[in-house]
Amino acid sequence: MSQQDYYKILGVSQGASEDEIKKAYRKLAMQYHPDRNKGNLEAEKKFKEINQAYDILKDPQKKATYDRFGHESFNSGGFGGGGFGRAGGFDFGDIDVENIFDMFGFGGGGRSKSRGPQKERGADLQYHMTITLEEAFHGTQKTISFACDTKCGQCNGLGSKTGAISTCTTCGGRGAIYMKQGFFSIERPCGTCGGAGHIVKDPCSSCGGRGAYQKTKNVEINIPCGVTDGMRLRKTAEGSAGFRGGASGDLYILISIKPHSIFRVDERANMHCRLPVSFITLILGGKVEVEDINGEKISVTIPQGTEHGHQITIKNKGMSITGSKSRGSLIVHVVSTVPKNLTAKQRQMLEELEKDLAQNKASESIFDKMKNLWS
């Protein structure tokens, strides 16, 4: 075997960190791996040198000894030869190719660890619920019904009459087997146990060995006040039943709020509504009444000369806020109403008003009037 400097073999400096050494080794091992260089004796030799160098430099104690005494410290009879004897007599047959695959994240190549029959948590479920804006404001309680896996009472969720569950010998309880094809390892569900990792010897007659069966479930849901459209609530352990004593999954309730005929709610819990006001009130000013979603009447002052689209904010009269006693604001959007059917007298009065207003602005040029429209 070559006595070339181990650092040069891996292409790193003597002060390289463990991560740098590992990264360099990984890159070179992938490049010169025998599966990628079939029949290439030079690549095989290089692969052996790379592994020999990494075997020394990855171990802090071996690395420190190599830095101090060089190759001689690992030769027969050299310093510390008893503890590090494998490195000096490195042979390609000693390479654990599966460990290399593990380090690169390709799996164990068939070296699966037995995990045995284990408890399995049930699946989480999601239920889509639509409520009114009033229900969202006040909060409400609903009963929902849905079908899901329910733990078998006869076998207590074990799937076996007597609890006789054995680890699958084909996959060692892993639920999957590995097949090596060239450079890659392919994982497939175990055909013996169907991916469960265990075999039920005496299946329960009620659930057929599943430990659960489909059943319609009724659940009471408390909707807190202030929920918003798209909010998701969680009901712990109300999802599908677990298997072999595993915990049930959770139930998630996705909230949708029906569009309201009057109010719209923004992301800040403010409620918006449109308030029709006669153009006479907009000109002269006055007071009008509005109702919030709670049915409370609120007096709103319309300032003289208010324009169409003007917004009036009334604090703490908007949407309720979850977990808080305060509310958002009620934002009133003033909308001008124009009468469509006028009597002759009303028309005459409006025409006289228009002439009177026009006389007050007679001194203004047309361009002045146009500029004032932007102010």
Short mmCIF file of C-alpha atoms in Angstrom, two decimals:
data_model
loop_
_atom_site.label_atom_id
_atom_site.label_comp_id
_atom_site.label_asym_id
_atom_site.label_seq_id
_atom_site.Cartn_x
_atom_site.Cartn_y
_atom_site.Cartn_z
CA MET A 1 0.00 0.00 0.00
CA SER A 2 1.17 3.49 -0.81
CA GLN A 3 2.89 5.53 1.90
CA GLN A 4 1.63 8.77 0.36
CA ASP A 5 0.61 11.47 2.83
CA TYR A 6 -2.95 10.82 4.01
CA TYR A 7 -3.81 14.51 3.86
CA LYS A 8 -2.69 14.67 0.24
CA ILE A 9 -4.74 11.57 -0.60
CA LEU A 10 -7.90 13.29 0.65
CA GLY A 11 -6.82 16.68 -0.69
CA VAL A 12 -7.06 18.52 2.65
CA SER A 13 -4.61 20.42 4.83
CA GLN A 14 -3.25 19.09 8.12
CA GLY A 15 -5.39 21.62 10.00
CA ALA A 16 -8.63 20.49 8.32
CA SER A 17 -11.67 20.01 10.54
CA GLU A 18 -13.59 16.75 10.93
CA ASP A 19 -16.35 18.05 8.65
CA GLU A 20 -13.85 19.06 5.96
CA ILE A 21 -12.18 15.63 6.12
CA LYS A 22 -15.53 13.85 5.92
CA LYS A 23 -16.68 16.02 3.01
CA ALA A 24 -13.47 15.38 1.07
CA TYR A 25 -13.68 11.63 1.72
CA ARG A 26 -17.30 11.50 0.66
CA LYS A 27 -16.58 13.25 -2.63
CA LEU A 28 -13.61 11.00 -3.49
CA ALA A 29 -15.31 7.78 -2.36
CA MET A 30 -18.24 8.52 -4.64
CA GLN A 31 -15.87 9.25 -7.51
CA TYR A 32 -13.74 6.10 -7.18
CA HIS A 33 -16.33 3.66 -5.84
CA PRO A 34 -15.96 0.22 -7.53
CA ASP A 35 -19.60 0.19 -8.60
CA ARG A 36 -18.91 3.27 -10.70
CA ASN A 37 -15.58 2.00 -12.05
CA LYS A 38 -16.12 -1.67 -12.83
CA GLY A 39 -12.90 -3.34 -14.00
CA ASN A 40 -10.81 -0.22 -13.36
CA LEU A 41 -7.91 -1.47 -11.21
CA GLU A 42 -6.48 2.04 -10.81
CA ALA A 43 -9.80 3.31 -9.40
CA GLU A 44 -9.93 0.30 -7.05
CA LYS A 45 -6.42 1.10 -5.80
CA LYS A 46 -7.35 4.75 -5.32
CA PHE A 47 -10.50 3.74 -3.44
CA LYS A 48 -8.43 1.64 -1.03
CA GLU A 49 -6.03 4.53 -0.40
CA ILE A 50 -8.93 6.92 0.23
CA ASN A 51 -10.52 4.57 2.77
CA GLN A 52 -7.18 3.92 4.47
CA ALA A 53 -6.54 7.64 4.81
CA TYR A 54 -10.05 8.34 6.09
CA ASP A 55 -9.89 5.45 8.57
CA ILE A 56 -6.95 7.20 10.24
CA LEU A 57 -7.91 10.86 9.92
CA LYS A 58 -11.54 10.48 11.02
CA ASP A 59 -10.42 9.18 14.44
CA PRO A 60 -9.01 11.99 16.67
CA GLN A 61 -6.60 9.62 18.49
CA LYS A 62 -5.33 7.97 15.32
CA LYS A 63 -5.03 11.36 13.64
CA ALA A 64 -3.00 12.78 16.53
CA THR A 65 -0.68 9.77 16.44
CA TYR A 66 -0.29 10.04 12.66
CA ASP A 67 0.45 13.77 12.88
CA ARG A 68 3.22 13.06 15.39
CA PHE A 69 4.84 9.85 14.12
CA GLY A 70 3.63 9.43 10.51
CA HIS A 71 3.07 6.06 8.81
CA GLU A 72 5.54 4.23 11.05
CA SER A 73 3.18 4.52 14.00
CA PHE A 74 0.79 2.09 12.27
CA ASN A 75 3.29 -0.44 10.91
CA SER A 76 3.90 -3.73 12.67
CA GLY A 77 6.00 -3.12 15.76
CA GLY A 78 5.62 0.64 15.48
CA PHE A 79 4.17 3.07 18.05
CA GLY A 80 0.70 2.00 19.10
CA GLY A 81 0.70 -0.86 16.61
CA GLY A 82 -1.53 -3.02 18.76
CA GLY A 83 -4.43 -0.54 18.86
CA PHE A 84 -4.34 0.53 15.22
CA GLY A 85 -3.20 -2.67 13.55
CA ARG A 86 -6.04 -2.73 10.98
CA ALA A 87 -4.94 0.40 9.21
CA GLY A 88 -1.51 -0.97 8.32
CA GLY A 89 -2.94 -4.17 6.87
CA PHE A 90 -5.90 -2.55 5.11
CA ASP A 91 -7.54 -4.77 2.56
CA PHE A 92 -10.39 -4.09 0.14
CA GLY A 93 -12.24 -7.06 1.61
CA ASP A 94 -12.45 -5.19 4.94
CA ILE A 95 -14.43 -2.28 3.46
CA ASP A 96 -17.98 -2.15 4.79
CA VAL A 97 -19.74 -0.89 1.70
CA GLU A 98 -23.07 -0.69 3.57
CA ASN A 99 -21.56 1.70 6.11
CA ILE A 100 -20.49 3.91 3.24
CA PHE A 101 -24.07 3.91 1.95
CA ASP A 102 -25.34 4.77 5.45
CA MET A 103 -23.00 7.74 5.71
CA PHE A 104 -24.12 9.04 2.32
CA GLY A 105 -27.79 8.75 3.29
CA PHE A 106 -28.69 5.83 0.98
CA GLY A 107 -30.01 3.56 3.72
CA GLY A 108 -28.66 0.38 5.22
CA GLY A 109 -28.79 -1.80 2.13
CA GLY A 110 -30.65 -4.55 3.94
CA ARG A 111 -29.14 -4.05 7.39
CA SER A 112 -32.45 -2.98 8.93
CA LYS A 113 -32.70 -2.87 12.68
CA SER A 114 -35.53 -4.77 14.23
CA ARG A 115 -38.03 -2.48 15.86
CA GLY A 116 -40.71 -5.03 16.68
CA PRO A 117 -44.44 -4.37 16.87
CA GLN A 118 -44.88 -0.78 17.97
CA LYS A 119 -47.79 1.43 18.88
CA GLU A 120 -49.04 3.56 16.02
CA ARG A 121 -50.69 6.94 16.46
CA GLY A 122 -53.96 7.44 14.64
CA ALA A 123 -54.34 9.75 11.67
CA ASP A 124 -55.23 13.42 12.09
CA LEU A 125 -58.52 14.46 10.49
CA GLN A 126 -59.83 17.77 9.19
CA TYR A 127 -63.47 18.87 9.17
CA HIS A 128 -64.67 21.89 7.16
CA MET A 129 -67.29 23.90 9.09
CA THR A 130 -69.24 26.91 7.80
CA ILE A 131 -70.78 29.34 10.30
CA THR A 132 -72.51 32.73 10.17
CA LEU A 133 -70.84 36.01 11.07
CA GLU A 134 -73.17 36.31 14.08
CA GLU A 135 -72.00 32.89 15.32
CA ALA A 136 -68.40 33.96 14.86
CA PHE A 137 -69.09 37.17 16.80
CA HIS A 138 -70.88 35.56 19.76
CA GLY A 139 -69.25 32.13 19.70
CA THR A 140 -71.30 28.96 19.41
CA GLN A 141 -71.40 25.23 20.04
CA LYS A 142 -71.85 22.70 17.25
CA THR A 143 -72.22 18.93 17.09
CA ILE A 144 -70.51 17.39 14.08
CA SER A 145 -70.70 13.84 12.75
CA PHE A 146 -68.11 12.07 10.62
CA ALA A 147 -66.83 8.57 9.90
CA CYS A 148 -63.40 7.57 11.15
CA ASP A 149 -61.41 4.65 12.53
CA THR A 150 -62.59 3.81 16.06
CA LYS A 151 -60.63 1.58 18.40
CA CYS A 152 -61.97 -1.95 18.54
CA GLY A 153 -63.35 -2.59 22.00
CA GLN A 154 -63.09 -6.36 21.74
CA CYS A 155 -59.31 -6.49 21.24
CA ASN A 156 -58.59 -3.04 22.73
CA GLY A 157 -57.01 -1.92 19.49
CA LEU A 158 -54.40 -4.70 19.36
CA GLY A 159 -55.97 -6.56 16.44
CA SER A 160 -55.39 -9.90 18.16
CA LYS A 161 -57.75 -11.94 20.31
CA THR A 162 -55.03 -12.87 22.77
CA GLY A 163 -52.47 -10.16 22.07
CA ALA A 164 -50.28 -12.61 20.16
CA ILE A 165 -48.37 -10.33 17.81
CA SER A 166 -44.99 -11.37 16.45
CA THR A 167 -42.31 -9.41 14.66
CA CYS A 168 -42.16 -10.13 10.95
CA THR A 169 -39.07 -12.26 10.32
CA THR A 170 -38.81 -11.20 6.68
CA CYS A 171 -38.20 -7.50 7.38
CA GLY A 172 -37.19 -7.77 11.03
CA GLY A 173 -40.08 -5.53 12.07
CA ARG A 174 -39.05 -2.64 9.84
CA GLY A 175 -41.97 -3.01 7.45
CA ALA A 176 -39.70 -2.66 4.42
CA ILE A 177 -37.00 -4.61 2.65
CA TYR A 178 -34.06 -3.28 0.66
CA MET A 179 -32.86 -4.44 -2.72
CA LYS A 180 -29.48 -3.40 -4.00
CA GLN A 181 -29.28 -2.54 -7.69
CA GLY A 182 -25.83 -1.40 -8.68
CA PHE A 183 -24.86 1.70 -6.77
CA PHE A 184 -28.33 2.26 -5.28
CA SER A 185 -30.47 0.59 -2.64
CA ILE A 186 -34.22 0.45 -3.27
CA GLU A 187 -36.70 0.25 -0.42
CA ARG A 188 -39.92 -1.70 -0.91
CA PRO A 189 -42.78 -2.58 1.45
CA CYS A 190 -42.44 -6.00 2.96
CA GLY A 191 -44.69 -8.46 1.15
CA THR A 192 -45.02 -10.76 4.14
CA CYS A 193 -46.46 -8.27 6.64
CA GLY A 194 -47.74 -5.70 4.16
CA GLY A 195 -45.48 -3.01 5.60
CA ALA A 196 -46.83 -3.35 9.16
CA GLY A 197 -43.64 -4.85 10.57
CA HIS A 198 -45.60 -7.44 12.54
CA ILE A 199 -47.90 -10.41 12.04
CA VAL A 200 -51.13 -11.00 13.98
CA LYS A 201 -51.41 -14.73 14.68
CA ASP A 202 -55.03 -14.79 15.87
CA PRO A 203 -56.89 -11.84 14.29
CA CYS A 204 -59.78 -10.30 16.17
CA SER A 205 -63.11 -11.33 14.66
CA SER A 206 -64.62 -7.86 15.12
CA CYS A 207 -61.96 -5.80 13.34
CA GLY A 208 -60.26 -8.49 11.27
CA GLY A 209 -56.89 -7.83 12.90
CA ARG A 210 -56.82 -4.07 12.17
CA GLY A 211 -57.47 -3.05 15.76
CA ALA A 212 -60.03 -0.52 14.55
CA TYR A 213 -63.12 -0.23 12.39
CA GLN A 214 -65.05 2.56 10.66
CA LYS A 215 -67.76 4.16 12.74
CA THR A 216 -69.73 7.41 12.71
CA LYS A 217 -68.52 9.66 15.50
CA ASN A 218 -70.32 12.63 17.09
CA VAL A 219 -68.16 15.37 18.58
CA GLU A 220 -69.15 18.57 20.40
CA ILE A 221 -67.20 21.58 19.13
CA ASN A 222 -67.01 24.86 21.04
CA ILE A 223 -66.43 27.77 18.64
CA PRO A 224 -64.97 30.72 20.59
CA CYS A 225 -66.10 34.25 19.84
CA GLY A 226 -63.91 36.16 17.42
CA VAL A 227 -62.93 33.29 15.12
CA THR A 228 -61.95 34.43 11.65
CA ASP A 229 -62.44 32.98 8.20
CA GLY A 230 -59.78 30.32 7.53
CA MET A 231 -58.95 29.80 11.22
CA ARG A 232 -58.24 26.20 12.22
CA LEU A 233 -59.26 24.81 15.62
CA ARG A 234 -57.84 21.62 17.11
CA LYS A 235 -59.67 19.01 19.14
CA THR A 236 -57.05 16.78 20.74
CA ALA A 237 -57.38 12.99 20.39
CA GLU A 238 -60.66 13.20 18.45
CA GLY A 239 -59.19 11.94 15.17
CA SER A 240 -58.76 8.36 14.00
CA ALA A 241 -57.97 5.71 16.61
CA GLY A 242 -54.41 4.48 17.08
CA PHE A 243 -53.28 0.90 16.63
CA ARG A 244 -51.86 -1.57 19.19
CA GLY A 245 -52.54 0.88 22.01
CA GLY A 246 -51.32 3.96 20.15
CA ALA A 247 -52.84 7.38 20.79
CA SER A 248 -55.67 8.74 18.66
CA GLY A 249 -54.95 11.46 16.15
CA ASP A 250 -56.26 15.01 16.45
CA LEU A 251 -59.31 16.57 14.82
CA TYR A 252 -58.84 19.91 13.08
CA ILE A 253 -61.85 22.12 12.34
CA LEU A 254 -61.35 24.52 9.43
CA ILE A 255 -63.65 27.54 9.86
CA SER A 256 -65.39 29.30 6.97
CA ILE A 257 -67.67 32.29 7.58
CA LYS A 258 -70.62 32.96 5.31
CA PRO A 259 -70.63 36.35 3.58
CA HIS A 260 -72.86 38.80 5.48
CA SER A 261 -75.43 41.02 3.77
CA ILE A 262 -74.33 44.13 5.71
CA PHE A 263 -70.95 43.72 7.39
CA ARG A 264 -67.47 42.86 6.16
CA VAL A 265 -64.59 42.09 8.55
CA ASP A 266 -60.94 42.95 7.86
CA GLU A 267 -57.78 41.38 9.29
CA ARG A 268 -57.76 43.83 12.22
CA ALA A 269 -61.22 42.77 13.46
CA ASN A 270 -62.75 45.99 12.10
CA MET A 271 -66.29 45.72 10.77
CA HIS A 272 -67.18 47.74 7.69
CA CYS A 273 -70.67 48.72 6.60
CA ARG A 274 -72.24 51.14 4.10
CA LEU A 275 -74.54 53.86 5.43
CA PRO A 276 -76.98 55.43 2.92
CA VAL A 277 -77.38 59.18 3.63
CA SER A 278 -79.49 61.68 1.67
CA PHE A 279 -77.56 64.29 -0.25
CA ILE A 280 -79.43 66.99 1.73
CA THR A 281 -77.99 65.57 4.99
CA LEU A 282 -74.53 65.47 3.43
CA ILE A 283 -74.84 69.14 2.54
CA LEU A 284 -76.41 70.39 5.77
CA GLY A 285 -75.06 67.81 8.22
CA GLY A 286 -77.12 65.93 10.79
CA LYS A 287 -77.43 62.74 12.81
CA VAL A 288 -78.35 59.26 11.63
CA GLU A 289 -78.59 55.89 13.41
CA VAL A 290 -76.77 52.68 12.62
CA GLU A 291 -76.86 49.24 14.26
CA ASP A 292 -73.82 47.14 15.03
CA ILE A 293 -73.87 43.35 14.61
CA ASN A 294 -74.98 43.01 18.22
CA GLY A 295 -78.16 44.99 17.46
CA GLU A 296 -77.08 48.06 19.42
CA LYS A 297 -78.26 51.38 17.94
CA ILE A 298 -75.51 53.97 17.54
CA SER A 299 -76.01 57.66 16.72
CA VAL A 300 -73.61 58.89 14.04
CA THR A 301 -72.94 62.57 13.38
CA ILE A 302 -72.65 63.55 9.72
CA PRO A 303 -70.56 66.74 9.45
CA GLN A 304 -71.80 69.51 7.15
CA GLY A 305 -70.45 69.12 3.63
CA THR A 306 -69.61 65.41 4.00
CA GLU A 307 -68.71 63.76 0.70
CA HIS A 308 -69.72 60.42 -0.72
CA GLY A 309 -67.34 57.66 0.50
CA HIS A 310 -66.39 59.45 3.72
CA GLN A 311 -65.49 57.01 6.54
CA ILE A 312 -66.58 57.36 10.16
CA THR A 313 -64.81 55.17 12.74
CA ILE A 314 -66.62 54.06 15.90
CA LYS A 315 -64.18 52.36 18.27
CA ASN A 316 -64.88 49.07 20.08
CA LYS A 317 -68.05 48.38 18.10
CA GLY A 318 -66.56 45.99 15.55
CA MET A 319 -65.77 42.27 15.59
CA SER A 320 -65.03 40.46 18.84
CA ILE A 321 -61.43 39.30 19.32
CA THR A 322 -60.62 35.77 20.45
CA GLY A 323 -59.21 35.71 23.97
CA SER A 324 -59.92 39.40 24.58
CA LYS A 325 -62.77 41.50 25.96
CA SER A 326 -62.10 44.30 23.47
CA ARG A 327 -63.51 44.55 19.95
CA GLY A 328 -62.39 46.05 16.70
CA SER A 329 -63.86 49.26 15.31
CA LEU A 330 -67.02 49.76 13.33
CA ILE A 331 -66.12 51.68 10.18
CA VAL A 332 -69.10 53.35 8.49
CA HIS A 333 -68.74 54.18 4.80
CA VAL A 334 -71.05 57.06 3.91
CA VAL A 335 -72.98 56.52 0.68
CA SER A 336 -74.97 59.34 -0.89
CA THR A 337 -78.54 58.61 -1.93
CA VAL A 338 -80.12 60.60 -4.74
CA PRO A 339 -83.92 60.77 -5.19
CA LYS A 340 -85.08 59.42 -8.53
CA ASN A 341 -88.69 60.70 -8.65
CA LEU A 342 -89.08 64.43 -7.99
CA THR A 343 -92.22 66.49 -7.95
CA ALA A 344 -92.38 69.66 -10.03
CA LYS A 345 -92.02 71.77 -6.90
CA GLN A 346 -88.96 69.83 -5.70
CA ARG A 347 -87.34 70.15 -9.10
CA GLN A 348 -87.99 73.91 -9.17
CA MET A 349 -86.47 74.33 -5.70
CA LEU A 350 -83.32 72.40 -6.69
CA GLU A 351 -82.93 74.40 -9.90
CA GLU A 352 -83.17 77.64 -7.94
CA LEU A 353 -80.56 76.32 -5.48
CA GLU A 354 -78.25 75.40 -8.33
CA LYS A 355 -78.57 78.90 -9.86
CA ASP A 356 -77.90 80.52 -6.50
CA LEU A 357 -74.78 78.40 -5.95
CA ALA A 358 -73.59 79.09 -9.47
CA GLN A 359 -73.84 82.86 -8.92
CA ASN A 360 -71.59 82.58 -5.84
CA LYS A 361 -68.88 81.00 -7.99
CA ALA A 362 -69.41 83.06 -11.12
CA SER A 363 -66.11 84.82 -10.61
CA GLU A 364 -64.15 81.54 -10.89
CA SER A 365 -62.83 80.51 -14.27
CA ILE A 366 -63.51 77.05 -15.63
CA PHE A 367 -59.88 76.08 -14.95
CA ASP A 368 -60.15 77.17 -11.31
CA LYS A 369 -63.23 75.02 -10.90
CA MET A 370 -61.43 72.03 -12.43
CA LYS A 371 -58.40 72.48 -10.17
CA ASN A 372 -60.60 72.56 -7.09
CA LEU A 373 -61.91 69.12 -7.91
CA TRP A 374 -58.52 67.62 -6.86
CA SER A 375 -58.30 69.48 -3.54
#
